[in-house]
PDB file of C-alpha atoms in Angstrom:
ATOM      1  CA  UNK A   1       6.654 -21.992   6.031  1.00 80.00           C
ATOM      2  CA  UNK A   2       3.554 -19.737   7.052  1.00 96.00           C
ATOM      3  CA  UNK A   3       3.832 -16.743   8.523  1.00 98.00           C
ATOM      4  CA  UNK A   4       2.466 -16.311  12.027  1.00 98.00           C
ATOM      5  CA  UNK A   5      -0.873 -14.183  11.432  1.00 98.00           C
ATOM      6  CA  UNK A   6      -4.254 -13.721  12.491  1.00 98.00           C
ATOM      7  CA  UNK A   7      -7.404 -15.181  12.673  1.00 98.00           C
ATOM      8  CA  UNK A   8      -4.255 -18.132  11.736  1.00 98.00           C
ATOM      9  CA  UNK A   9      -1.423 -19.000  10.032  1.00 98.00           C
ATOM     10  CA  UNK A  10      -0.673 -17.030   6.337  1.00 98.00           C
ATOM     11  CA  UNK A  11       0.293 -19.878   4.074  1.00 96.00           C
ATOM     12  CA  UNK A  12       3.515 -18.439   2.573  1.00 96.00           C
ATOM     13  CA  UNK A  13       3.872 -19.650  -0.705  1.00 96.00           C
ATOM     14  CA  UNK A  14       7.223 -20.900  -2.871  1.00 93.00           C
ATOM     15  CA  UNK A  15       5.876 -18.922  -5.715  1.00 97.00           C
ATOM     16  CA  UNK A  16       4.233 -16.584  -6.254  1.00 98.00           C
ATOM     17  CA  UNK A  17       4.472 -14.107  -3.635  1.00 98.00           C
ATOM     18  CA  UNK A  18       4.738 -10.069  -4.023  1.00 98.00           C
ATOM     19  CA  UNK A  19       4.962  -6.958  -2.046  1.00 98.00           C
ATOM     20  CA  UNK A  20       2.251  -4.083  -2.503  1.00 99.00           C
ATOM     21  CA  UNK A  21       3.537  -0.762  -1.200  1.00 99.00           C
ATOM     22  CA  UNK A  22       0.285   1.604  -1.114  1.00 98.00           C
ATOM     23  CA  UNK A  23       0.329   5.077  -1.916  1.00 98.00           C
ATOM     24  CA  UNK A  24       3.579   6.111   0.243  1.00 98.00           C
ATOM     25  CA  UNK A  25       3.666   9.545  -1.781  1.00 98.00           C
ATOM     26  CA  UNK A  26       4.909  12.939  -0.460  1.00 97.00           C
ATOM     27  CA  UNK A  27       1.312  14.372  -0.620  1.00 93.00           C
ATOM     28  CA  UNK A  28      -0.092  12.090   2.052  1.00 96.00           C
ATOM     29  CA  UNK A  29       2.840  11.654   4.370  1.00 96.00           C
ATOM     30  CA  UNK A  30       4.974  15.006   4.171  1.00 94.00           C
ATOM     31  CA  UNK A  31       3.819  18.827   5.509  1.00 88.00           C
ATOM     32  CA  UNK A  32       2.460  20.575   2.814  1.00 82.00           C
ATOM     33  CA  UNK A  33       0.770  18.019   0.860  1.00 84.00           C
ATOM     34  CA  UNK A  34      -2.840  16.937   0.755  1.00 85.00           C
ATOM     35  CA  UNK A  35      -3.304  14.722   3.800  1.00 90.00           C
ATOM     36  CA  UNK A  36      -1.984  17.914   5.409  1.00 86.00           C
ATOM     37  CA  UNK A  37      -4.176  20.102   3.595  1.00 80.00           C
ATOM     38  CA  UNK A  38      -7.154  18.120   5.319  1.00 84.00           C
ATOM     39  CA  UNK A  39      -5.922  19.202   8.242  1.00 88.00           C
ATOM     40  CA  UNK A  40      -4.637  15.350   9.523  1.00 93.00           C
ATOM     41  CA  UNK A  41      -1.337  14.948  11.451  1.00 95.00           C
ATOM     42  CA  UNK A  42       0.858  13.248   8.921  1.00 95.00           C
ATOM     43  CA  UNK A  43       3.550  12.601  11.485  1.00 95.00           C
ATOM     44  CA  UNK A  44       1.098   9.641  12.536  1.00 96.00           C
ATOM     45  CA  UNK A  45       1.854   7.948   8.865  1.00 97.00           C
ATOM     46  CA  UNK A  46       6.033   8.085   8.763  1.00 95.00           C
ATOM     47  CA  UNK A  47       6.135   6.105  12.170  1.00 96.00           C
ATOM     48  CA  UNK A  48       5.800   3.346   9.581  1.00 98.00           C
ATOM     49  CA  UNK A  49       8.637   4.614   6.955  1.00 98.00           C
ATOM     50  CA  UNK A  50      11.477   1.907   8.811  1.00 98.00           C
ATOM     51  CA  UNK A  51       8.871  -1.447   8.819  1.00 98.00           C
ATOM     52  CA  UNK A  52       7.979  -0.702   4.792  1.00 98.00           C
ATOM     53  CA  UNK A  53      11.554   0.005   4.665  1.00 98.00           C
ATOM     54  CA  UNK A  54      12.444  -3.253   6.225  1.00 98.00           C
ATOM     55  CA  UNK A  55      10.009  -5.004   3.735  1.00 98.00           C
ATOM     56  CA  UNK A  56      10.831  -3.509   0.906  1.00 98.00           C
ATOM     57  CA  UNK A  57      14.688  -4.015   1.503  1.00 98.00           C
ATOM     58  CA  UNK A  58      13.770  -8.220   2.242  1.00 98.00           C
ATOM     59  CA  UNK A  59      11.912  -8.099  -0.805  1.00 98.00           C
ATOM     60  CA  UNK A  60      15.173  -7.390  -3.224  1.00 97.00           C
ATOM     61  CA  UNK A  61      17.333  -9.313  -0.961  1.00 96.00           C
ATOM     62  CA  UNK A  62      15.147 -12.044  -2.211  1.00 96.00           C
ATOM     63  CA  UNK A  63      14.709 -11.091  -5.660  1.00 96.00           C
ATOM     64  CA  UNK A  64      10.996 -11.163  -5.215  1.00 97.00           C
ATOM     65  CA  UNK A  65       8.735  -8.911  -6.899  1.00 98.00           C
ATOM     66  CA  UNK A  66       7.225  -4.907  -5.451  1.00 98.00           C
ATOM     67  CA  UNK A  67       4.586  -3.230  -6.498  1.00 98.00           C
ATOM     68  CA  UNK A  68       4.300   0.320  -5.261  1.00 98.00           C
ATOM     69  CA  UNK A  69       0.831   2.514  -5.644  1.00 98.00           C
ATOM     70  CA  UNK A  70       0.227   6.771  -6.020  1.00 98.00           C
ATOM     71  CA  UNK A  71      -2.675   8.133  -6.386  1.00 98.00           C
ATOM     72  CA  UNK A  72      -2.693  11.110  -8.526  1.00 97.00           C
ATOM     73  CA  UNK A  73      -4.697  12.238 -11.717  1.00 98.00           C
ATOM     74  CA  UNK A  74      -3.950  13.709 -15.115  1.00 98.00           C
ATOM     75  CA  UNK A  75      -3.037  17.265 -15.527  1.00 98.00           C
ATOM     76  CA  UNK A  76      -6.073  18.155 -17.139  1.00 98.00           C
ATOM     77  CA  UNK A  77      -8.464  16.205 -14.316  1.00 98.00           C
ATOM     78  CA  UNK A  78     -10.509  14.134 -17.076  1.00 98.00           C
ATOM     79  CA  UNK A  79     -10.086  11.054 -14.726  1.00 98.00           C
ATOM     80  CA  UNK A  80     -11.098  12.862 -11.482  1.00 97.00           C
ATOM     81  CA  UNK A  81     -15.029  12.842 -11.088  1.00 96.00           C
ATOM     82  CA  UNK A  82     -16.436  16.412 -10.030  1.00 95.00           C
ATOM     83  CA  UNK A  83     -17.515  14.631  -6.605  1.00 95.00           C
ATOM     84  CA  UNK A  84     -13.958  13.572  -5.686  1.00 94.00           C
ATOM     85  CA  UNK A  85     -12.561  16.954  -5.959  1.00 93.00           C
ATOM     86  CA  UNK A  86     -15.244  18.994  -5.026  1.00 91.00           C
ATOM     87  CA  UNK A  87     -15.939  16.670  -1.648  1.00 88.00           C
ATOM     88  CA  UNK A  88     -15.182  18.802   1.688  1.00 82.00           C
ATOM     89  CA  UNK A  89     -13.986  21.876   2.581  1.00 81.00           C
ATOM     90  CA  UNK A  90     -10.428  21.840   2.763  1.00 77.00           C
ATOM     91  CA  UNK A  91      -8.171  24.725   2.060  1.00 76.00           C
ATOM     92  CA  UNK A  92      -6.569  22.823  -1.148  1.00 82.00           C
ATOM     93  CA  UNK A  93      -8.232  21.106  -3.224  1.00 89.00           C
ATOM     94  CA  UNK A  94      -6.938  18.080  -6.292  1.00 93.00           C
ATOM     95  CA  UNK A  95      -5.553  19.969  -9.177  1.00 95.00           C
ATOM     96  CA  UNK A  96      -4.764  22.800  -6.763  1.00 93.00           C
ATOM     97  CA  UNK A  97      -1.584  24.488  -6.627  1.00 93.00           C
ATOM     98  CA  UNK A  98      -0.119  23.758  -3.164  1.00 90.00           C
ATOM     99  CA  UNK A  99       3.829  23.343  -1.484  1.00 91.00           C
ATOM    100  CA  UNK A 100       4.773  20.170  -3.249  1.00 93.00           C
ATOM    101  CA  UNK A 101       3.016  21.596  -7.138  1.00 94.00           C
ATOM    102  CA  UNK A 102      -0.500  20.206  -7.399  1.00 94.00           C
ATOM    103  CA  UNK A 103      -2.144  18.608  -5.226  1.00 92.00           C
ATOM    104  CA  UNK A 104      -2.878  14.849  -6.777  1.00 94.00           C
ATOM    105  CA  UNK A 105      -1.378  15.369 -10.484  1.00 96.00           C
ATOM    106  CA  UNK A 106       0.674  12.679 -11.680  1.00 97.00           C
ATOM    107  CA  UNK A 107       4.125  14.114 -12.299  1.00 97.00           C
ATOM    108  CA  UNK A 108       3.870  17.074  -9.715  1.00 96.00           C
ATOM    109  CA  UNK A 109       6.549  17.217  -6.922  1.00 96.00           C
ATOM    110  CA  UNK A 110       4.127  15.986  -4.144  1.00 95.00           C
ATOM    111  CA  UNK A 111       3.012  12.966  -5.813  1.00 96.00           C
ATOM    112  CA  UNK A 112       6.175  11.411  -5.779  1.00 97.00           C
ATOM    113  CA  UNK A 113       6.766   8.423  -3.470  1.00 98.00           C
ATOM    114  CA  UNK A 114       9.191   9.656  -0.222  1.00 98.00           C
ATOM    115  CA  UNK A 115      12.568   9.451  -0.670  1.00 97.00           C
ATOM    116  CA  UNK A 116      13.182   6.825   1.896  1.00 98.00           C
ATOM    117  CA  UNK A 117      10.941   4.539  -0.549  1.00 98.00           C
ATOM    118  CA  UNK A 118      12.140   5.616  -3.567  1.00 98.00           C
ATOM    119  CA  UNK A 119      11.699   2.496  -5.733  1.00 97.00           C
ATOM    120  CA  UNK A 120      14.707   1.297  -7.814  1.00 97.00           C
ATOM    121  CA  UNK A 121      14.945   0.791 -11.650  1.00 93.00           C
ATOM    122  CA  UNK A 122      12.302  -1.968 -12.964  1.00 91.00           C
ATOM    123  CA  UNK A 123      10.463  -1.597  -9.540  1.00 96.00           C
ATOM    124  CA  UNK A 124       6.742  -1.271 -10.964  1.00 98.00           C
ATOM    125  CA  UNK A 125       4.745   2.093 -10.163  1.00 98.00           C
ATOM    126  CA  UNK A 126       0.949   1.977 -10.404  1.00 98.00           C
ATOM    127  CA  UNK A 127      -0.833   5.157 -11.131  1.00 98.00           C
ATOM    128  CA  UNK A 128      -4.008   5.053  -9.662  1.00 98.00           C
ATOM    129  CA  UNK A 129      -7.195   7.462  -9.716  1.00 98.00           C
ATOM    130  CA  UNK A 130      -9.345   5.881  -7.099  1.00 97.00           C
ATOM    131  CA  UNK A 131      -8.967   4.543  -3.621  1.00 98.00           C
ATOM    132  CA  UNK A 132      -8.007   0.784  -4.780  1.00 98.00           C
ATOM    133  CA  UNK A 133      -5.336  -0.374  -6.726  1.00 98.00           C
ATOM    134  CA  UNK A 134      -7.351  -2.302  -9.368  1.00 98.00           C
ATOM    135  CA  UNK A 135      -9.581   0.026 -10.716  1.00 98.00           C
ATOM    136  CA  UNK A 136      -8.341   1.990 -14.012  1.00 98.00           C
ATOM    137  CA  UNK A 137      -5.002   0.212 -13.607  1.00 98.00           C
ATOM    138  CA  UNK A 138      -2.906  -2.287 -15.162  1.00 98.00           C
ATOM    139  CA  UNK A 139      -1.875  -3.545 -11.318  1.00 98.00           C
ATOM    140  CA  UNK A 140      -3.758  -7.157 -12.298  1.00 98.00           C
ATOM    141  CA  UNK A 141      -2.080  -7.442 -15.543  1.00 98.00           C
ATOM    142  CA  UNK A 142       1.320  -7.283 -14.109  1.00 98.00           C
ATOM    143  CA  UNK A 143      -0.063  -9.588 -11.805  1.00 98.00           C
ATOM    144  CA  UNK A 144      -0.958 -12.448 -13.907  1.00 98.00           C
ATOM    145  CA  UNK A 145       2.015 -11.928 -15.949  1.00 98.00           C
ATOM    146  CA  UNK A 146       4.430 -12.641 -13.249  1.00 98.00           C
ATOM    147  CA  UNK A 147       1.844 -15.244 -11.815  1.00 98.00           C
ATOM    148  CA  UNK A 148       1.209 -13.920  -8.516  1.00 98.00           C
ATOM    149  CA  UNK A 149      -1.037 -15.147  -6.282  1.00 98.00           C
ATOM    150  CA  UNK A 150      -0.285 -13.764  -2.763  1.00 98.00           C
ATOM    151  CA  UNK A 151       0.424 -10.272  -1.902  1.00 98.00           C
ATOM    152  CA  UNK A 152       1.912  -8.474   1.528  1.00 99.00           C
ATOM    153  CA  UNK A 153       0.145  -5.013   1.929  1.00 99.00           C
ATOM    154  CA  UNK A 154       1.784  -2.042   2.564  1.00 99.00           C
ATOM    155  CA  UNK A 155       1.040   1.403   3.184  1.00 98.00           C
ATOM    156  CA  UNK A 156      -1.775   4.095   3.697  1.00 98.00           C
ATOM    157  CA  UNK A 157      -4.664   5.020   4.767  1.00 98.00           C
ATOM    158  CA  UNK A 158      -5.292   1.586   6.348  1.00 98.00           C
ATOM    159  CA  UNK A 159      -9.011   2.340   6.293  1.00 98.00           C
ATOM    160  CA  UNK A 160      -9.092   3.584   2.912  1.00 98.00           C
ATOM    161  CA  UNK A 161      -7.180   2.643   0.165  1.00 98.00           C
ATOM    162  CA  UNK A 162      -5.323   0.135   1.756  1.00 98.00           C
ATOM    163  CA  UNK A 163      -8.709  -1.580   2.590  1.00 98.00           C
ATOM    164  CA  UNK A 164     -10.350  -0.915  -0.497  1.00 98.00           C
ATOM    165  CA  UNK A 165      -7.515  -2.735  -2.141  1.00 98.00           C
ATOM    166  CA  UNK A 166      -7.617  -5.429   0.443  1.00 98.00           C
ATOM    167  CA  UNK A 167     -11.279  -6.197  -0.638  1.00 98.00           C
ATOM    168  CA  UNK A 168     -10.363  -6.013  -4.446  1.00 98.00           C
ATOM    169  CA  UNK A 169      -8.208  -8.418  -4.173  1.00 98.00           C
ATOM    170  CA  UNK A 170     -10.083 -10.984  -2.211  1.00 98.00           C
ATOM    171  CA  UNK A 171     -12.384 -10.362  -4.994  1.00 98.00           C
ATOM    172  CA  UNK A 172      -9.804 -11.637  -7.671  1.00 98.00           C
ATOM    173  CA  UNK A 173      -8.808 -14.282  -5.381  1.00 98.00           C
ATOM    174  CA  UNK A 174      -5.284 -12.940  -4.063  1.00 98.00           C
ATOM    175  CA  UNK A 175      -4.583 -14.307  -0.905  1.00 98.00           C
ATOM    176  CA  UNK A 176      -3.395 -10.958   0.938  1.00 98.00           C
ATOM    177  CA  UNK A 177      -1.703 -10.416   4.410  1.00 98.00           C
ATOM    178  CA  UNK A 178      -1.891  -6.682   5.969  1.00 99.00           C
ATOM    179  CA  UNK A 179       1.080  -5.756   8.092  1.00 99.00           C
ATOM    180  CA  UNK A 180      -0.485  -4.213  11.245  1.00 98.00           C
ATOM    181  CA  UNK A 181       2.664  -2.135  11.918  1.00 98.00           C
ATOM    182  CA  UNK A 182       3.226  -1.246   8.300  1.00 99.00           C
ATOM    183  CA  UNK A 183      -0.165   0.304   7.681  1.00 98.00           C
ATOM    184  CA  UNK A 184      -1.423   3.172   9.124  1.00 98.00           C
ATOM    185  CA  UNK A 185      -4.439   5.897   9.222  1.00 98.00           C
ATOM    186  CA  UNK A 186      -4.254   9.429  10.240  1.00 97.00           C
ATOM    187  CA  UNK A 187      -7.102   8.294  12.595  1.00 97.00           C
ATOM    188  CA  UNK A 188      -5.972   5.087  14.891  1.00 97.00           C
ATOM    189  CA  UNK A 189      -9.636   4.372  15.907  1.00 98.00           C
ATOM    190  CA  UNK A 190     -10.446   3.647  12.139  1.00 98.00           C
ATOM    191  CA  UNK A 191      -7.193   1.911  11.710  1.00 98.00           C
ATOM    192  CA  UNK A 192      -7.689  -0.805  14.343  1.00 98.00           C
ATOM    193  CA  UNK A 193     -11.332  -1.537  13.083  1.00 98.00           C
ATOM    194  CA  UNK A 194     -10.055  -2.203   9.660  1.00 98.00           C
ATOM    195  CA  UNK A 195      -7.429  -4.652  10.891  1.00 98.00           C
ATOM    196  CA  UNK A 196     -10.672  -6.562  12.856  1.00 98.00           C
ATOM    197  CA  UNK A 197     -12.619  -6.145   9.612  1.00 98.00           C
ATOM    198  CA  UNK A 198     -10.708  -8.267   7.298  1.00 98.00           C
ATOM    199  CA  UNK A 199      -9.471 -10.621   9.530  1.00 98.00           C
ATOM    200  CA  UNK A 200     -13.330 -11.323  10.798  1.00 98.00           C
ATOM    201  CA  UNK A 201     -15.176 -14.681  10.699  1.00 98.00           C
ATOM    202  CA  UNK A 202     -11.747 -16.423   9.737  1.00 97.00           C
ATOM    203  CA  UNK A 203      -9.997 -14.142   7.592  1.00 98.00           C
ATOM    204  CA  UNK A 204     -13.263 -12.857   5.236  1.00 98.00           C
ATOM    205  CA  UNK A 205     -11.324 -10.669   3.526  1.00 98.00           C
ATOM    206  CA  UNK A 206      -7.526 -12.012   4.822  1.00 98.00           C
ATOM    207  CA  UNK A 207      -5.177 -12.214   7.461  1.00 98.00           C
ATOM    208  CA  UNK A 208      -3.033  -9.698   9.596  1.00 98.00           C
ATOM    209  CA  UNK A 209       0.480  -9.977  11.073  1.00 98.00           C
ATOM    210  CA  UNK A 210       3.403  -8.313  12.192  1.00 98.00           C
ATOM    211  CA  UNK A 211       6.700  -7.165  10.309  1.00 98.00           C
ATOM    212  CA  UNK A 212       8.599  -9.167  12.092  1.00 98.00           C
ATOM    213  CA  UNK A 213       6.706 -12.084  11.602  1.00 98.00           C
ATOM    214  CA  UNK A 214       7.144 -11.805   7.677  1.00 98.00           C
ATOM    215  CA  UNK A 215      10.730 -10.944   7.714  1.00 98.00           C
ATOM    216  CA  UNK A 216      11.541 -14.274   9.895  1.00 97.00           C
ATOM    217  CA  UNK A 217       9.005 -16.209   7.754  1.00 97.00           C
ATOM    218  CA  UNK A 218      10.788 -15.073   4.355  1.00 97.00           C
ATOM    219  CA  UNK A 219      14.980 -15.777   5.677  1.00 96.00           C
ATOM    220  CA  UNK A 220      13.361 -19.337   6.574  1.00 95.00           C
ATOM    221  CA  UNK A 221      11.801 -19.415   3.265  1.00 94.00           C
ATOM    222  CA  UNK A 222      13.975 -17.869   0.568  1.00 93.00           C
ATOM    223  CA  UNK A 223      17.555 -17.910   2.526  1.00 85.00           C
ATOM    224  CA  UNK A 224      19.946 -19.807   0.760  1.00 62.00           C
ATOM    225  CA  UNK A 225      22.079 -21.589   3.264  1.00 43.00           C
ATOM    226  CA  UNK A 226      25.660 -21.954   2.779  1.00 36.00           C
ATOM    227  CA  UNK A 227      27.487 -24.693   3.649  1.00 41.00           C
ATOM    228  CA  UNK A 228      31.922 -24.692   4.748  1.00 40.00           C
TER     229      UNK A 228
END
């Protein structure tokens, strides 16, 4: 059953089919982490907490595979390039010591997912040092090893690493639906000119839809129906 999208119908798949959660972490969505430290209202990125939730939740129900995303670098920074943490002029910096430990280190307090997202045991975690999800990770092996060839995205920033890793898989040829109201940017301007971005000139990079949308699609899908 496809899933009602835009520019048109997302061809929902009987195999094959996995959630991406994106970088749902403590230091981007919680006061006192980095997104903070840039001075960006992170109150803007939890009004999506219950429609992840939601996903996430349908996801198990069905027994289908999640993927979930931080981004965060080793302790000692040898993955972080100079120009990545030496870019603006915010009060913290990565590798800084800030609220939640330090700011961007794998391990540290605020680079843990939110508890509301917490991922359960055998759940896969991707640590990831740039914007996208492929690069320097082993997201594409466990990919190909469970056979996966769509993928519902998750998560934030919309414009950044959520489209970054939009485009990288369109590259690999993943066949990838954003939810609109399950993504979002500290900046709504940039948000709603992603969603027209991939969805352009018949889907260049993929489609967009609605939570709801998915959640009906997969109970039509994947519900087993019992009969008296």
């Amino acid at each position: 059953m496809p899933i009602p999208a835009q520019p048109y119908p997302y061809p929902l798949p009987a195999t094959g089919l996995a959630l991406l959660i994106i970088d749902m972490q403590r230091d981007f969505i919680e006061p006192g982490g980095f997104g903070d430290a840039l001075g960006n209202d992170v109150s803007l990125l939890r009004a999506i907490i219950p429609q992840v939730k939601a996903l996430q939740e349908a996801f198990r129900h069905y027994n289908l595979p999640i993927f979930q995303t931080v981004e965060g670098h080793l302790p000692d920074l040898s993955d972080c390039p100079p120009s990545k943490r030496d870019r603006g002029s915010s009060s913290l910096k990565i590798g800084d010591r800030g609220p939640m430990g330090r700011i961007l280190v794998l391990g540290e307090p605020g680079n843990g997912i939110i508890p509301e997202l917490a991922p359960l045991p055998g759940e896969v975690i991707i640590p990831k040092p740039g914007k996208g999800a492929f690069y320097a990770t082993e997201l594409e092996a466990h990919l190909k090893a469970q056979g996966i060839t769509h993928l519902i995205i998750t998560g934030v920033t919309t414009e950044v690493c959520v489209q970054t890793t939009m485009r990288e898989a369109n590259d690999r040829g993943y066949e990838c639906l954003l939810v609109e109201d399950a993504t979002e940017s500290y900046f709504p301007a940039f948000k709603q000119a992603t969603l027209e971005m991939v969805r352009a000139q018949d889907g260049i990079i993929g489609w967009t839809g609605a939570t709801e949308a998915v959640l009906s699609a997969l109970a039509a899908q994947f519900s087993v129906q019992v009969v008296a």
